[in-house]
Amino acid sequence: MKITLKRTEEQVELVKAMASKNRDVAYEAQVALAEFIGPVLQKVVNQAPTMSNLFSNFQFNAEESPSIPMDLYYDITDEDYITVWSQAVPGGLPSNTVTPIGGEMKFTTYRLDSAVDFDKRYAQRSRMDVVSKTFTRLAQEILLKQERNSATLILGALAEAVTKGRNHVTRGGTAGRLLLDDFNKLLTLGKRINTSWNGGTPEGGINGRGVTDLMVSPEVVQSLREIAYNPINTRQADNNSTTSIPATDEMRNAIYNNAGIPEFYGINIIEIQELGSGQRYNKLYDSLVNGKVNDNQTVGGGAFADGTDEICVGLDRRVDALLRAVATDSETGSEFSLVADDQYTTRQSKIGYYGSIEEGRMILDNRALFGITV
């Protein structure tokens, strides 16, 4: 992610004016730059994330007390009380709230903010690179907070996800590898957990509700590429003779020609660096699943442990289960607020900016979450 200010005559003059000895002129220039770059930062914050973009957005006025009519998000045959996952503070542990379907659910929002500054002499010298990197840093800090909040909420809800006695996390057949058989079991699990409103086949038949996306580590993508040249069968012939069956020629050719593996068995593959043994999200899941219902859903049958086990996260994006409520300014309608920081005095020779966004994330239905441990 990189934000760049072009070295045009107008922008150079604006940056120079920010360092003016006239405080009114300097402050007006700082405010003008904030108004100019604010919408750009909003686009970056909304488009650059990975985990955060799994949530569906809905806006509300910052001065309102927002709520969600729960009966519109659930089927009429669902139980009277359901569990909604959310966070009370940014970075906090996800908590589940038992909510009646027939009522309005009030939810908590929190502010994600960041403040940056740079020496005034860079503005005097028209150092557009320094100003650009300052705003890049501000956006990065907001994005990092959003990603960690989203990952904590998703993994925390997945750790305790169980429907009608059926765990949402299934075991992989082979340690360290994700095979076709694992995908097959995951598809079946998704169909059994997600039935239609009357308990039957959902709209769309076999292509109805189920797993649509799978977030995996680079190592898991590597194991998928191996299918092009390794056997894939998990059962031997009836006579117990040893047989190694490769994938079909068409499938192997597709994997050879498209090493990025964007889709597999009809499931979108999302490669995430933070997943994998010893990585941030795998460690986070290890701490969140400890002692929960899905703790022993590992290849060996023991408790999940980072270093030996790895979680792959599945998601059903056909339903609005993951929601992000974001406040908008009543005057400008903007989600992201960027203002000139006026805390600095003349002696400090600093120019600063303060950016913030108010949002709240929640998971209304954890039946949209699935997992495979390998």
XYZ file of C-alpha atoms in Angstrom:
374
model
C 0.000 0.000 0.000
C 1.398 3.350 -1.032
C -0.100 6.835 -1.072
C 1.661 9.301 -3.356
C 1.176 13.042 -3.706
C 2.013 14.190 -7.234
C 4.477 17.016 -7.529
C 2.153 19.449 -9.241
C 2.485 23.196 -8.844
C -0.728 23.474 -6.829
C 0.198 20.702 -4.398
C 3.735 22.008 -3.929
C 2.401 25.455 -3.038
C -0.133 23.927 -0.664
C 2.538 21.921 1.173
C 4.798 24.990 1.417
C 1.927 27.029 2.845
C 1.589 24.492 5.672
C 4.941 25.746 7.008
C 4.050 29.439 6.759
C 5.046 31.700 9.669
C 1.512 33.058 9.589
C -0.363 30.620 11.834
C -3.716 31.256 10.148
C -2.308 30.603 6.686
C -0.488 27.484 7.866
C -3.544 26.052 9.584
C -5.807 26.756 6.601
C -3.345 24.940 4.338
C -3.220 21.956 6.697
C -7.019 21.801 6.779
C -7.197 22.049 2.978
C -4.774 19.130 2.597
C -6.811 17.083 5.081
C -9.984 17.712 3.074
C -8.160 16.707 -0.102
C -6.481 13.527 1.158
C -9.278 12.343 3.506
C -11.431 10.677 0.774
C -8.306 8.954 -0.580
C -7.533 7.450 2.827
C -11.155 6.313 3.148
C -10.888 4.374 -0.117
C -7.636 2.775 0.991
C -9.049 1.781 4.378
C -12.126 0.221 2.759
C -10.375 -1.635 -0.070
C -6.902 -2.669 1.115
C -7.724 -5.076 4.005
C -8.185 -8.841 3.688
C -9.989 -10.090 6.793
C -11.846 -6.805 7.265
C -13.380 -6.978 3.791
C -15.142 -10.222 4.680
C -17.659 -8.109 6.602
C -20.645 -6.492 4.888
C -20.880 -2.742 5.542
C -23.848 -0.712 6.590
C -23.727 2.946 7.539
C -25.431 4.902 10.287
C -25.345 8.532 11.372
C -22.660 9.141 13.986
C -25.180 10.917 16.218
C -27.655 8.019 16.229
C -27.942 4.972 18.464
C -28.011 2.189 15.857
C -29.744 -1.173 16.208
C -30.457 -4.252 14.103
C -33.904 -5.934 13.752
C -32.825 -9.513 14.401
C -35.971 -11.158 13.012
C -35.017 -10.031 9.491
C -31.687 -11.863 9.630
C -33.013 -15.236 10.804
C -35.521 -17.781 9.531
C -38.937 -18.060 11.147
C -38.234 -21.605 12.360
C -34.997 -20.699 14.139
C -34.826 -20.931 17.905
C -36.116 -18.010 19.949
C -32.714 -16.951 21.252
C -29.539 -16.760 19.210
C -25.913 -15.875 19.917
C -24.316 -12.765 18.420
C -20.542 -12.294 18.550
C -19.065 -8.822 18.951
C -16.320 -6.787 20.620
C -16.883 -4.090 23.219
C -13.509 -2.402 22.690
C -10.959 -2.496 19.863
C -8.598 -5.398 20.349
C -10.827 -6.968 22.991
C -11.777 -10.626 23.172
C -14.930 -11.549 21.246
C -17.972 -12.085 23.432
C -21.235 -13.828 22.600
C -24.494 -12.155 23.544
C -27.709 -14.156 23.783
C -30.326 -12.130 21.904
C -34.039 -12.789 21.245
C -34.839 -13.038 17.535
C -37.943 -10.903 17.843
C -36.184 -7.851 19.266
C -33.906 -4.995 18.293
C -30.247 -5.532 19.068
C -28.196 -2.553 20.144
C -24.517 -2.946 19.364
C -21.322 -1.331 20.538
C -19.103 0.752 18.297
C -15.563 1.873 18.986
C -13.139 4.384 17.576
C -10.009 3.356 15.678
C -7.605 6.264 15.442
C -4.054 7.229 14.640
C -1.998 10.418 14.897
C 1.130 11.228 12.915
C 3.391 14.255 12.567
C 6.491 15.398 10.722
C 8.981 18.243 11.034
C 7.869 21.540 9.514
C 11.100 21.878 7.567
C 10.018 19.052 5.249
C 7.017 21.129 4.220
C 9.227 24.187 3.724
C 11.419 22.153 1.351
C 8.404 20.689 -0.476
C 9.329 17.118 0.470
C 6.284 15.475 -1.074
C 7.712 12.027 -0.328
C 7.743 12.687 3.414
C 4.183 14.023 3.404
C 3.008 11.036 1.329
C 4.660 8.503 3.622
C 3.114 10.255 6.627
C -0.386 9.610 5.317
C 0.595 6.087 4.259
C 1.686 5.390 7.836
C -1.580 6.760 9.214
C -3.632 4.511 6.922
C -1.447 1.493 7.762
C -2.039 1.904 11.491
C -5.807 2.033 11.009
C -5.709 -0.988 8.684
C -3.628 -3.016 11.128
C -6.146 -2.390 13.907
C -9.046 -3.336 11.621
C -7.379 -6.569 10.516
C -6.570 -7.686 14.056
C -10.059 -6.875 15.306
C -11.619 -8.808 12.414
C -9.337 -11.826 12.859
C -9.981 -11.973 16.611
C -13.745 -11.881 16.097
C -13.814 -14.494 13.316
C -11.432 -16.935 14.996
C -13.095 -16.506 18.387
C -16.535 -17.292 16.958
C -15.139 -20.266 14.998
C -13.514 -21.727 18.106
C -16.938 -22.209 19.722
C -18.992 -22.869 16.591
C -21.241 -25.921 16.896
C -24.706 -26.503 15.395
C -27.019 -29.316 16.531
C -24.091 -31.218 17.984
C -22.035 -30.870 14.799
C -18.658 -29.136 15.151
C -17.883 -26.498 12.529
C -14.188 -27.464 12.514
C -13.258 -30.751 10.869
C -10.020 -32.730 10.859
C -7.775 -32.975 7.829
C -6.899 -36.479 6.695
C -3.137 -35.950 6.446
C -0.985 -33.789 8.700
C 0.410 -30.763 6.895
C -1.550 -31.368 3.665
C -4.952 -30.320 2.369
C -6.368 -32.940 0.011
C -9.430 -33.328 -2.200
C -10.955 -35.556 0.448
C -10.743 -32.703 2.956
C -12.548 -30.381 0.547
C -15.182 -33.034 -0.018
C -15.838 -33.389 3.717
C -15.950 -29.621 4.141
C -18.603 -29.286 1.431
C -20.741 -31.927 3.113
C -20.322 -30.261 6.503
C -21.465 -26.943 5.061
C -24.592 -28.507 3.554
C -25.562 -30.260 6.788
C -25.126 -27.178 8.928
C -26.888 -24.775 6.554
C -30.350 -26.022 5.739
C -33.223 -23.936 4.397
C -35.658 -22.060 6.619
C -37.914 -25.162 6.861
C -35.041 -27.559 7.534
C -34.849 -28.856 3.965
C -32.749 -28.157 0.913
C -31.797 -24.464 0.656
C -32.581 -22.290 -2.328
C -30.259 -23.162 -5.185
C -30.236 -26.898 -4.481
C -26.751 -28.391 -4.160
C -25.311 -24.972 -4.968
C -27.169 -23.320 -2.107
C -25.710 -22.326 1.247
C -22.353 -23.785 2.138
C -18.667 -22.934 2.003
C -17.774 -20.311 -0.616
C -14.326 -19.142 0.525
C -11.396 -20.763 2.300
C -8.597 -18.738 3.893
C -5.340 -20.679 4.004
C -1.607 -20.236 4.496
C 1.007 -20.242 1.697
C 2.020 -23.738 2.839
C -1.503 -25.037 2.267
C -1.531 -23.495 -1.212
C 1.745 -25.323 -1.769
C 0.055 -28.614 -0.845
C -2.694 -27.840 -3.371
C -0.123 -27.295 -6.094
C 1.363 -30.684 -5.196
C -1.844 -32.330 -6.389
C -0.563 -31.735 -9.924
C 2.151 -34.357 -9.422
C 1.195 -36.362 -6.290
C -1.484 -39.033 -5.777
C -4.750 -37.883 -4.238
C -6.610 -41.066 -3.242
C -7.324 -41.754 0.418
C -8.728 -45.280 -0.008
C -7.149 -48.416 -1.423
C -8.772 -50.864 -3.820
C -11.041 -53.615 -2.495
C -8.272 -56.218 -2.808
C -6.107 -54.118 -0.448
C -3.470 -53.702 -3.143
C -1.438 -50.529 -3.060
C -2.627 -48.037 -5.679
C -1.752 -44.415 -6.243
C -4.364 -42.490 -8.167
C -3.504 -39.059 -9.595
C -5.950 -36.247 -10.186
C -7.605 -36.019 -13.583
C -5.536 -34.665 -16.462
C -7.782 -31.627 -16.721
C -7.405 -30.804 -13.022
C -3.640 -31.290 -13.034
C -3.266 -29.134 -16.133
C -5.365 -26.403 -14.529
C -3.138 -26.439 -11.432
C 0.002 -26.369 -13.582
C -1.287 -23.435 -15.632
C -2.580 -21.454 -12.665
C -0.192 -21.862 -9.762
C -1.990 -19.168 -7.770
C -4.958 -21.532 -7.131
C -7.725 -18.863 -7.026
C -10.428 -21.543 -6.901
C -10.529 -25.213 -5.959
C -13.551 -27.518 -6.006
C -15.677 -24.411 -6.528
C -14.300 -22.785 -3.357
C -12.415 -19.490 -3.586
C -8.938 -19.810 -2.105
C -7.700 -16.759 -0.178
C -4.009 -16.945 0.681
C -3.162 -15.111 3.916
C 0.373 -14.658 5.209
C -0.731 -14.485 8.847
C -2.067 -18.063 8.703
C 0.236 -21.031 9.081
C 2.328 -22.658 11.763
C 3.999 -20.064 13.971
C 2.138 -17.171 12.342
C 0.046 -14.487 14.030
C -3.466 -15.762 13.307
C -2.576 -19.394 13.985
C -1.222 -18.393 17.409
C -4.349 -16.333 18.003
C -6.613 -19.282 17.201
C -4.522 -21.500 19.475
C -5.202 -19.173 22.413
C -8.880 -18.673 21.587
C -9.758 -22.362 21.015
C -8.070 -23.570 24.196
C -10.687 -25.491 26.189
C -13.463 -24.791 23.656
C -15.584 -27.329 21.750
C -13.334 -27.341 18.683
C -10.056 -27.680 20.584
C -9.596 -31.390 19.836
C -10.573 -31.228 16.158
C -7.033 -31.942 14.986
C -5.490 -34.608 12.746
C -4.106 -36.465 15.749
C -7.225 -35.935 17.876
C -5.410 -33.946 20.564
C -5.701 -30.321 21.585
C -4.860 -27.726 18.956
C -1.273 -26.527 19.277
C 0.493 -23.949 17.170
C 3.639 -25.462 15.724
C 2.050 -28.822 14.955
C -1.463 -27.834 13.843
C -2.729 -25.272 11.379
C -6.223 -23.823 10.952
C -7.853 -23.112 7.583
C -10.913 -20.861 7.866
C -13.970 -21.385 5.673
C -16.747 -18.875 5.132
C -20.194 -18.752 3.562
C -20.440 -15.325 1.929
C -23.904 -15.933 0.483
C -25.443 -14.699 3.732
C -25.045 -11.441 5.651
C -23.651 -13.072 8.769
C -20.607 -10.830 9.194
C -21.568 -7.174 9.566
C -19.563 -3.994 9.999
C -21.454 -0.940 11.190
C -19.609 2.266 10.367
C -20.543 5.773 11.460
C -20.768 8.601 8.917
C -20.330 12.294 9.581
C -23.684 14.087 9.623
C -22.256 17.043 7.688
C -19.948 15.462 5.104
C -21.267 11.889 4.957
C -17.683 10.613 5.183
C -16.722 7.465 7.102
C -13.102 8.438 7.685
C -12.315 11.613 9.596
C -8.979 13.320 8.947
C -8.278 16.600 10.731
C -5.251 18.825 11.243
C -3.781 18.240 14.702
C -3.661 21.609 16.459
C -1.792 20.513 19.575
C 1.625 21.736 18.361
C 3.005 25.158 19.241
C 5.345 27.291 17.140
C 8.413 26.191 19.139
C 7.800 22.514 18.337
C 7.983 23.083 14.550
C 5.685 20.125 13.909
C 2.807 19.491 11.516
C 0.418 16.757 12.593
C -2.730 14.987 11.479
C -5.269 12.919 13.348
C -7.389 10.276 11.609
C -10.180 8.154 13.004
C -13.059 5.895 12.071
C -15.912 4.683 14.267
C -17.126 1.179 13.604
C -18.483 -1.957 15.221
C -18.159 -5.526 13.946
C -20.415 -8.447 14.753
C -21.126 -11.995 13.634
C -24.866 -12.586 13.638
C -24.719 -16.255 12.657
C -21.662 -18.467 13.201
C -23.176 -21.073 10.871
C -21.361 -19.124 8.176
C -17.967 -20.141 9.664
C -16.135 -23.418 9.113
C -12.624 -24.733 9.604
C -10.189 -27.509 8.731
C -7.139 -28.333 10.832
C -4.159 -29.814 9.018
